[in-house]
GROMACS .gro file of C-alpha atoms in nm:
model
  374
    1HIS     CA    1   2.242   0.301   1.972
    2LYS     CA    2   2.144   0.342   1.608
    3ILE     CA    3   1.880   0.595   1.502
    4ARG     CA    4   1.752   0.652   1.150
    5TYR     CA    5   1.697   1.010   1.043
    6GLN     CA    6   1.659   1.176   0.705
    7SER     CA    7   1.902   1.465   0.669
    8VAL     CA    8   1.703   1.644   0.399
    9ARG     CA    9   1.326   1.685   0.430
   10GLU     CA   10   1.156   1.753   0.102
   11SER     CA   11   0.855   1.981   0.091
   12LEU     CA   12   0.547   1.825  -0.061
   13THR     CA   13   0.172   1.867  -0.076
   14VAL     CA   14  -0.056   1.574   0.012
   15PRO     CA   15  -0.432   1.558  -0.033
   16LYS     CA   16  -0.644   1.595   0.279
   17PHE     CA   17  -0.841   1.286   0.376
   18SER     CA   18  -1.006   1.162   0.691
   19LEU     CA   19  -0.770   0.962   0.914
   20LEU     CA   20  -1.010   0.668   0.915
   21SER     CA   21  -1.063   0.637   0.543
   22GLY     CA   22  -0.872   0.708   0.227
   23TYR     CA   23  -0.862   0.625  -0.141
   24LEU     CA   24  -0.565   0.511  -0.342
   25LEU     CA   25  -0.654   0.682  -0.667
   26SER     CA   26  -0.596   0.559  -1.019
   27ALA     CA   27  -0.278   0.693  -1.171
   28VAL     CA   28  -0.117   0.710  -1.511
   29VAL     CA   29   0.257   0.745  -1.479
   30ALA     CA   30   0.514   0.827  -1.743
   31THR     CA   31   0.841   0.979  -1.629
   32SER     CA   32   1.182   1.054  -1.767
   33THR     CA   33   1.333   0.800  -1.529
   34GLY     CA   34   1.221   0.512  -1.749
   35MET     CA   35   0.897   0.399  -1.583
   36HIS     CA   36   0.631   0.267  -1.815
   37SER     CA   37   0.276   0.400  -1.823
   38THR     CA   38   0.015   0.204  -1.636
   39SER     CA   39  -0.319   0.247  -1.460
   40ALA     CA   40  -0.421   0.123  -1.113
   41LEU     CA   41  -0.767   0.061  -0.975
   42ALA     CA   42  -0.899   0.287  -0.702
   43LEU     CA   43  -0.874   0.133  -0.356
   44LYS     CA   44  -1.066   0.212  -0.041
   45PHE     CA   45  -0.928   0.140   0.304
   46THR     CA   46  -1.029   0.199   0.665
   47VAL     CA   47  -0.800   0.231   0.966
   48GLY     CA   48  -0.875   0.123   1.322
   49ALA     CA   49  -0.787   0.298   1.645
   50PRO     CA   50  -0.429   0.272   1.777
   51GLU     CA   51  -0.345  -0.010   2.018
   52VAL     CA   52  -0.038   0.039   2.236
   53LEU     CA   53   0.122  -0.307   2.259
   54ILE     CA   54   0.439  -0.216   2.448
   55THR     CA   55   0.510   0.105   2.638
   56ALA     CA   56   0.859   0.253   2.651
   57ALA     CA   57   0.904   0.127   3.009
   58GLN     CA   58   0.789  -0.225   2.919
   59ARG     CA   59   1.018  -0.230   2.616
   60THR     CA   60   1.330  -0.133   2.809
   61SER     CA   61   1.245  -0.372   3.095
   62LYS     CA   62   1.277  -0.656   2.844
   63GLY     CA   63   1.614  -0.534   2.717
   64LEU     CA   64   1.462  -0.404   2.393
   65TYR     CA   65   1.636  -0.070   2.423
   66PHE     CA   66   1.632   0.008   2.050
   67TRP     CA   67   1.372  -0.239   1.921
   68PRO     CA   68   1.241  -0.253   1.658
   69ASP     CA   69   1.519  -0.051   1.497
   70GLY     CA   70   1.374  -0.129   1.154
   71ASN     CA   71   1.123  -0.371   1.002
   72LEU     CA   72   0.979  -0.671   1.185
   73GLY     CA   73   1.025  -1.021   1.048
   74VAL     CA   74   0.733  -1.237   1.166
   75VAL     CA   75   0.722  -1.618   1.164
   76PRO     CA   76   0.440  -1.840   1.303
   77ALA     CA   77   0.546  -2.032   1.614
   78GLY     CA   78   0.237  -2.247   1.677
   79ALA     CA   79  -0.071  -2.208   1.898
   80ASP     CA   80  -0.141  -1.852   1.775
   81ASN     CA   81   0.211  -1.743   1.873
   82PHE     CA   82   0.475  -1.583   1.654
   83TYR     CA   83   0.844  -1.497   1.650
   84PHE     CA   84   0.911  -1.128   1.592
   85TYR     CA   85   1.261  -1.056   1.460
   86ALA     CA   86   1.401  -0.703   1.447
   87ALA     CA   87   1.715  -0.501   1.503
   88ASN     CA   88   1.778  -0.411   1.866
   89GLY     CA   89   2.041  -0.158   1.780
   90SER     CA   90   2.344  -0.337   1.636
   91THR     CA   91   2.228  -0.680   1.763
   92PRO     CA   92   1.912  -0.849   1.633
   93ALA     CA   93   1.659  -0.973   1.887
   94ARG     CA   94   1.370  -1.216   1.857
   95ALA     CA   95   1.057  -1.166   2.065
   96PHE     CA   96   0.786  -1.428   2.115
   97GLY     CA   97   0.413  -1.410   2.176
   98PRO     CA   98   0.071  -1.363   2.014
   99LEU     CA   99   0.003  -1.072   1.782
  100ASN     CA  100  -0.139  -0.861   2.064
  101ASN     CA  101   0.142  -0.937   2.314
  102ILE     CA  102   0.452  -0.963   2.101
  103ALA     CA  103   0.728  -0.973   2.361
  104GLN     CA  104   0.638  -1.230   2.625
  105SER     CA  105   0.997  -1.351   2.599
  106VAL     CA  106   1.307  -1.223   2.419
  107GLN     CA  107   1.617  -1.392   2.274
  108ASN     CA  108   1.927  -1.241   2.114
  109ILE     CA  109   2.008  -1.333   1.754
  110THR     CA  110   2.365  -1.377   1.630
  111ILE     CA  111   2.475  -1.322   1.269
  112THR     CA  112   2.796  -1.525   1.254
  113ASN     CA  113   3.074  -1.584   0.998
  114PRO     CA  114   3.070  -1.221   0.876
  115LEU     CA  115   3.195  -1.182   0.520
  116GLU     CA  116   3.270  -0.809   0.557
  117ASN     CA  117   3.342  -0.581   0.850
  118TYR     CA  118   3.070  -0.340   0.959
  119ASN     CA  119   3.010  -0.122   1.261
  120TYR     CA  120   2.644  -0.226   1.260
  121ARG     CA  121   2.478  -0.542   1.123
  122SER     CA  122   2.123  -0.615   1.231
  123GLY     CA  123   1.786  -0.734   1.097
  124GLY     CA  124   1.527  -0.770   0.995
  125PRO     CA  125   1.265  -0.896   0.751
  126ILE     CA  126   1.233  -1.278   0.740
  127TYR     CA  127   1.147  -1.525   0.466
  128HIS     CA  128   1.056  -1.863   0.615
  129ASP     CA  129   1.127  -2.155   0.384
  130PRO     CA  130   0.851  -2.410   0.454
  131VAL     CA  131   1.049  -2.699   0.302
  132SER     CA  132   1.372  -2.673   0.502
  133GLY     CA  133   1.226  -2.486   0.798
  134ARG     CA  134   1.515  -2.238   0.770
  135ASP     CA  135   1.474  -1.861   0.794
  136LEU     CA  136   1.634  -1.607   0.560
  137MET     CA  137   1.692  -1.268   0.718
  138VAL     CA  138   1.755  -0.943   0.531
  139TYR     CA  139   1.989  -0.733   0.743
  140HIS     CA  140   2.087  -0.368   0.741
  141ALA     CA  141   2.462  -0.308   0.780
  142GLU     CA  142   2.660   0.011   0.825
  143ILE     CA  143   3.007   0.150   0.828
  144HIS     CA  144   3.076   0.467   1.028
  145PRO     CA  145   3.365   0.633   0.842
  146SER     CA  146   3.412   0.916   1.092
  147GLY     CA  147   3.336   0.707   1.400
  148ASP     CA  148   3.004   0.890   1.444
  149PHE     CA  149   2.701   0.659   1.410
  150ARG     CA  150   2.498   0.954   1.276
  151ASN     CA  151   2.726   0.967   0.973
  152PHE     CA  152   2.672   0.616   0.842
  153TYR     CA  153   2.687   0.440   0.506
  154SER     CA  154   2.447   0.146   0.481
  155VAL     CA  155   2.398  -0.163   0.266
  156LEU     CA  156   2.158  -0.458   0.269
  157GLY     CA  157   2.269  -0.816   0.320
  158LEU     CA  158   2.122  -1.162   0.359
  159SER     CA  159   2.172  -1.435   0.620
  160ILE     CA  160   2.023  -1.780   0.691
  161SER     CA  161   1.944  -1.957   1.016
  162SER     CA  162   2.155  -2.260   1.106
  163GLY     CA  163   1.838  -2.466   1.148
  164PRO     CA  164   1.465  -2.439   1.216
  165ASN     CA  165   1.390  -2.185   1.492
  166SER     CA  166   1.764  -2.127   1.542
  167THR     CA  167   1.895  -1.803   1.689
  168ILE     CA  168   2.222  -1.839   1.493
  169PHE     CA  169   2.231  -1.696   1.140
  170TYR     CA  170   2.512  -1.731   0.887
  171ASP     CA  171   2.610  -1.429   0.679
  172LEU     CA  172   2.556  -1.473   0.304
  173GLY     CA  173   2.695  -1.132   0.212
  174LYS     CA  174   2.553  -0.807   0.086
  175ILE     CA  175   2.287  -0.800  -0.183
  176ILE     CA  176   2.222  -0.428  -0.233
  177GLN     CA  177   2.454  -0.129  -0.228
  178THR     CA  178   2.393   0.221  -0.359
  179GLN     CA  179   2.558   0.352  -0.673
  180LEU     CA  180   2.724   0.617  -0.459
  181PRO     CA  181   3.038   0.465  -0.302
  182ALA     CA  182   3.110   0.522   0.064
  183GLU     CA  183   3.417   0.737  -0.001
  184GLN     CA  184   3.206   0.986  -0.200
  185ALA     CA  185   2.920   1.016   0.052
  186THR     CA  186   2.901   1.358   0.217
  187SER     CA  187   2.611   1.274   0.450
  188ALA     CA  188   2.432   0.969   0.587
  189VAL     CA  189   2.334   0.706   0.328
  190GLU     CA  190   2.017   0.529   0.445
  191VAL     CA  191   1.901   0.232   0.235
  192THR     CA  192   1.631   0.144   0.497
  193GLY     CA  193   1.551  -0.209   0.615
  194GLY     CA  194   1.509  -0.422   0.303
  195SER     CA  195   1.137  -0.494   0.327
  196PHE     CA  196   1.042  -0.737   0.052
  197VAL     CA  197   0.766  -0.932  -0.122
  198VAL     CA  198   0.774  -1.265  -0.303
  199LYS     CA  199   0.580  -1.239  -0.629
  200ASP     CA  200   0.583  -1.425  -0.963
  201GLY     CA  201   0.875  -1.641  -0.854
  202PHE     CA  202   1.097  -1.349  -0.752
  203MET     CA  203   1.203  -1.189  -0.427
  204TYR     CA  204   1.158  -0.812  -0.466
  205VAL     CA  205   1.360  -0.609  -0.213
  206TYR     CA  206   1.276  -0.237  -0.178
  207PHE     CA  207   1.524   0.028  -0.069
  208ARG     CA  208   1.646   0.384  -0.108
  209ASP     CA  209   1.927   0.440  -0.355
  210TYR     CA  210   2.187   0.715  -0.381
  211PHE     CA  211   2.355   0.815  -0.704
  212LEU     CA  212   2.685   0.955  -0.821
  213PRO     CA  213   2.698   1.337  -0.793
  214SER     CA  214   2.530   1.429  -1.121
  215GLY     CA  215   2.160   1.484  -1.177
  216ILE     CA  216   1.916   1.329  -0.928
  217LYS     CA  217   2.074   1.278  -0.586
  218GLN     CA  218   1.869   0.981  -0.469
  219SER     CA  219   1.573   0.755  -0.527
  220ASN     CA  220   1.340   0.730  -0.230
  221LEU     CA  221   1.191   0.402  -0.356
  222SER     CA  222   1.385   0.157  -0.572
  223VAL     CA  223   1.367  -0.219  -0.610
  224ALA     CA  224   1.594  -0.513  -0.688
  225ARG     CA  225   1.499  -0.876  -0.742
  226ALA     CA  226   1.631  -1.232  -0.769
  227PRO     CA  227   1.457  -1.566  -0.834
  228ILE     CA  228   1.336  -1.693  -0.497
  229ALA     CA  229   1.429  -2.052  -0.591
  230ASP     CA  230   1.790  -1.941  -0.649
  231VAL     CA  231   1.795  -1.740  -0.327
  232ILE     CA  232   1.683  -2.042  -0.123
  233ALA     CA  233   1.898  -2.301  -0.302
  234ASN     CA  234   2.212  -2.088  -0.269
  235ALA     CA  235   2.141  -1.999   0.093
  236LEU     CA  236   2.108  -2.366   0.189
  237ILE     CA  237   2.469  -2.419   0.077
  238TYR     CA  238   2.575  -2.089   0.239
  239GLN     CA  239   2.619  -1.897  -0.082
  240GLY     CA  240   2.484  -1.556  -0.174
  241THR     CA  241   2.269  -1.465  -0.474
  242ASN     CA  242   2.308  -1.178  -0.717
  243PHE     CA  243   2.015  -0.934  -0.724
  244ASN     CA  244   1.939  -0.699  -1.014
  245LYS     CA  245   1.807  -0.345  -0.978
  246TYR     CA  246   1.520  -0.214  -1.187
  247PHE     CA  247   1.646   0.065  -1.414
  248ASN     CA  248   1.478   0.236  -1.711
  249GLY     CA  249   1.230  -0.043  -1.780
  250SER     CA  250   1.444  -0.351  -1.726
  251TRP     CA  251   1.625  -0.546  -1.454
  252SER     CA  252   1.956  -0.451  -1.609
  253GLU     CA  253   2.170  -0.320  -1.323
  254PRO     CA  254   2.357  -0.515  -1.054
  255GLY     CA  255   2.223  -0.498  -0.700
  256ILE     CA  256   2.566  -0.393  -0.577
  257SER     CA  257   2.663  -0.044  -0.699
  258GLY     CA  258   2.428  -0.046  -0.998
  259ARG     CA  259   2.187   0.228  -1.103
  260SER     CA  260   1.814   0.221  -1.030
  261THR     CA  261   1.492   0.402  -1.120
  262ALA     CA  262   1.289   0.604  -0.871
  263LEU     CA  263   0.956   0.422  -0.881
  264GLU     CA  264   0.708   0.682  -0.751
  265THR     CA  265   0.593   0.989  -0.936
  266GLY     CA  266   0.767   1.294  -0.793
  267ASN     CA  267   1.004   1.077  -0.586
  268PRO     CA  268   0.832   1.169  -0.253
  269SER     CA  269   1.032   1.153   0.068
  270THR     CA  270   1.065   0.820   0.243
  271ALA     CA  271   1.185   0.779   0.599
  272TRP     CA  272   1.109   0.404   0.612
  273MET     CA  273   0.879   0.163   0.428
  274ALA     CA  274   0.705  -0.172   0.467
  275MET     CA  275   0.584  -0.395   0.184
  276SER     CA  276   0.336  -0.683   0.156
  277TYR     CA  277   0.177  -0.881  -0.124
  278ASN     CA  278  -0.198  -0.854  -0.076
  279THR     CA  279  -0.401  -1.154  -0.199
  280HIS     CA  280  -0.735  -0.975  -0.167
  281LEU     CA  281  -0.623  -0.709  -0.413
  282SER     CA  282  -0.366  -0.912  -0.610
  283GLN     CA  283  -0.138  -0.611  -0.559
  284VAL     CA  284   0.167  -0.509  -0.366
  285ILE     CA  285   0.086  -0.263  -0.088
  286MET     CA  286   0.325  -0.028   0.087
  287VAL     CA  287   0.299   0.160   0.416
  288VAL     CA  288   0.555   0.438   0.428
  289SER     CA  289   0.675   0.672   0.698
  290GLN     CA  290   0.698   1.005   0.516
  291TYR     CA  291   0.835   1.343   0.613
  292GLY     CA  292   0.613   1.647   0.570
  293ALA     CA  293   0.587   1.975   0.756
  294GLY     CA  294   0.652   1.801   1.090
  295PRO     CA  295   0.757   1.458   1.217
  296PRO     CA  296   0.701   1.168   0.977
  297LYS     CA  297   0.356   1.013   0.953
  298LEU     CA  298   0.225   0.697   0.784
  299TYR     CA  299   0.085   0.677   0.432
  300MET     CA  300  -0.034   0.393   0.212
  301THR     CA  301  -0.011   0.312  -0.157
  302SER     CA  302  -0.050   0.012  -0.388
  303SER     CA  303   0.092  -0.130  -0.709
  304THR     CA  304  -0.032  -0.392  -0.954
  305ASP     CA  305   0.320  -0.479  -1.073
  306GLY     CA  306   0.541  -0.369  -0.783
  307LEU     CA  307   0.688  -0.095  -0.999
  308THR     CA  308   0.427   0.174  -1.063
  309TRP     CA  309   0.251   0.311  -0.756
  310THR     CA  310  -0.072   0.497  -0.690
  311PRO     CA  311  -0.048   0.831  -0.506
  312ARG     CA  312   0.018   0.799  -0.134
  313GLN     CA  313  -0.276   0.859   0.097
  314PRO     CA  314  -0.272   0.929   0.474
  315LEU     CA  315  -0.304   0.629   0.703
  316GLU     CA  316  -0.200   0.778   1.041
  317ASN     CA  317  -0.142   1.140   1.142
  318ALA     CA  318  -0.152   1.145   1.524
  319PRO     CA  319   0.087   1.387   1.700
  320GLY     CA  320   0.447   1.272   1.724
  321GLU     CA  321   0.675   1.063   1.507
  322SER     CA  322   0.540   0.749   1.337
  323PHE     CA  323   0.830   0.531   1.228
  324TYR     CA  324   0.947   0.179   1.137
  325PRO     CA  325   0.618   0.042   0.996
  326SER     CA  326   0.566  -0.331   0.939
  327ILE     CA  327   0.268  -0.500   0.772
  328VAL     CA  328   0.166  -0.817   0.956
  329ASP     CA  329  -0.119  -1.050   0.863
  330SER     CA  330  -0.279  -1.283   1.118
  331GLY     CA  331  -0.292  -1.575   0.875
  332ALA     CA  332  -0.057  -1.867   0.819
  333ASN     CA  333   0.195  -1.647   0.636
  334PRO     CA  334   0.230  -1.304   0.801
  335LEU     CA  335   0.426  -1.183   0.496
  336VAL     CA  336   0.116  -1.210   0.277
  337SER     CA  337  -0.178  -0.987   0.367
  338ASP     CA  338  -0.549  -1.028   0.300
  339ASP     CA  339  -0.841  -0.785   0.321
  340SER     CA  340  -0.762  -0.707   0.689
  341PHE     CA  341  -0.417  -0.685   0.845
  342TYR     CA  342  -0.216  -0.495   1.105
  343VAL     CA  343   0.037  -0.216   1.069
  344TYR     CA  344   0.288  -0.215   1.355
  345TYR     CA  345   0.506   0.091   1.410
  346THR     CA  346   0.693   0.295   1.669
  347LYS     CA  347   0.530   0.608   1.811
  348SER     CA  348   0.748   0.870   1.977
  349GLN     CA  349   0.681   1.226   2.085
  350ALA     CA  350   1.053   1.299   2.112
  351GLY     CA  351   1.140   1.153   1.772
  352GLY     CA  352   1.466   1.160   1.580
  353PHE     CA  353   1.779   1.087   1.781
  354GLU     CA  354   1.576   1.090   2.104
  355ARG     CA  355   1.323   0.833   1.979
  356TRP     CA  356   1.419   0.551   2.210
  357ASN     CA  357   1.360   0.756   2.522
  358ASP     CA  358   0.982   0.725   2.480
  359ALA     CA  359   0.901   0.507   2.177
  360GLU     CA  360   0.596   0.284   2.215
  361ILE     CA  361   0.511  -0.008   1.988
  362VAL     CA  362   0.168   0.054   1.840
  363ARG     CA  363  -0.051  -0.124   1.589
  364ARG     CA  364  -0.358  -0.036   1.385
  365GLN     CA  365  -0.587  -0.267   1.195
  366VAL     CA  366  -0.627  -0.178   0.828
  367THR     CA  367  -0.903  -0.312   0.604
  368VAL     CA  368  -0.888  -0.277   0.228
  369ALA     CA  369  -1.166  -0.329  -0.027
  370LEU     CA  370  -1.180  -0.328  -0.402
  371PRO     CA  371  -1.394  -0.050  -0.551
  372PRO     CA  372  -1.748  -0.125  -0.675
  373GLY     CA  373  -1.758  -0.321  -0.997
  374CYS     CA  374  -1.424  -0.497  -0.946
   0.00000   0.00000   0.00000
């Protein structure tokens, strides 16, 4: 029974916009953390009404007691059906069905041949290799030093399916760990789910980072990357790949225990995030669950280079907690979005550690458009 919860909620002011429309404004960013200055085009988006796909009762009746406990990994399964991978607590589960009925059937997923011992290892975002038919899963793993799952230290790892459509995944080892070592952590260390994009020949994995106790405590949005060709080639022979974190203008730090740069201006709070490369915009987009005065709500932002981000704008602000967003396109590659796509997320009135008592799985359709003259 694993629940994500931010121990420190940062106060922040966000602009007021209508729920059904917003603008990702142009931004010029230059910070002391090493980010370069850049400018992004204004972006308009509209948001559809919520659709409840699975009620809490329906979810538990299918054995999805804590699902999705993180980001969805979505893979086409023919005839307008898809596989939906996600953590079901400490064991991954794969649901099957069309985009509007995502759990017609459910199978458990096994991550075998573990390279390190964790109290929790579950995923997660999926990269489907069209050549081999194999699936690469980013997983979230935890150790619980005190035996209390609320006091966890997390890392991100990678695994590969034993064959096409297989429910058995082989562990390839961790790829991202915070600079702060587990023995120095005084509270929960949440790296989130490892949502990623593939862009310019690289796999960019986004996460939260935590630093040694001097200066800034944490980055709420950092990124590491590795060449996607290397990731696939190594995975096919059951070897891991070294990722490099972005720090002070270059990819100079190791993914494991290296330093990183906070990418967003002001380092706004992040409960969980979802990434997608958007072909309509030729940009990376992010939907983020963000803490404010009350339970976390959903916001959206974009980036031309995956490093410098426009200011977040509200996407969903209905009562209750909005958590675990995933961006899913209805096209041939759900990882890559177009002008219209879906945002799936959990909606709970209880929230926090009580989330799974009432969490529904909800989606909204989002449509983006370039500004006039673009």
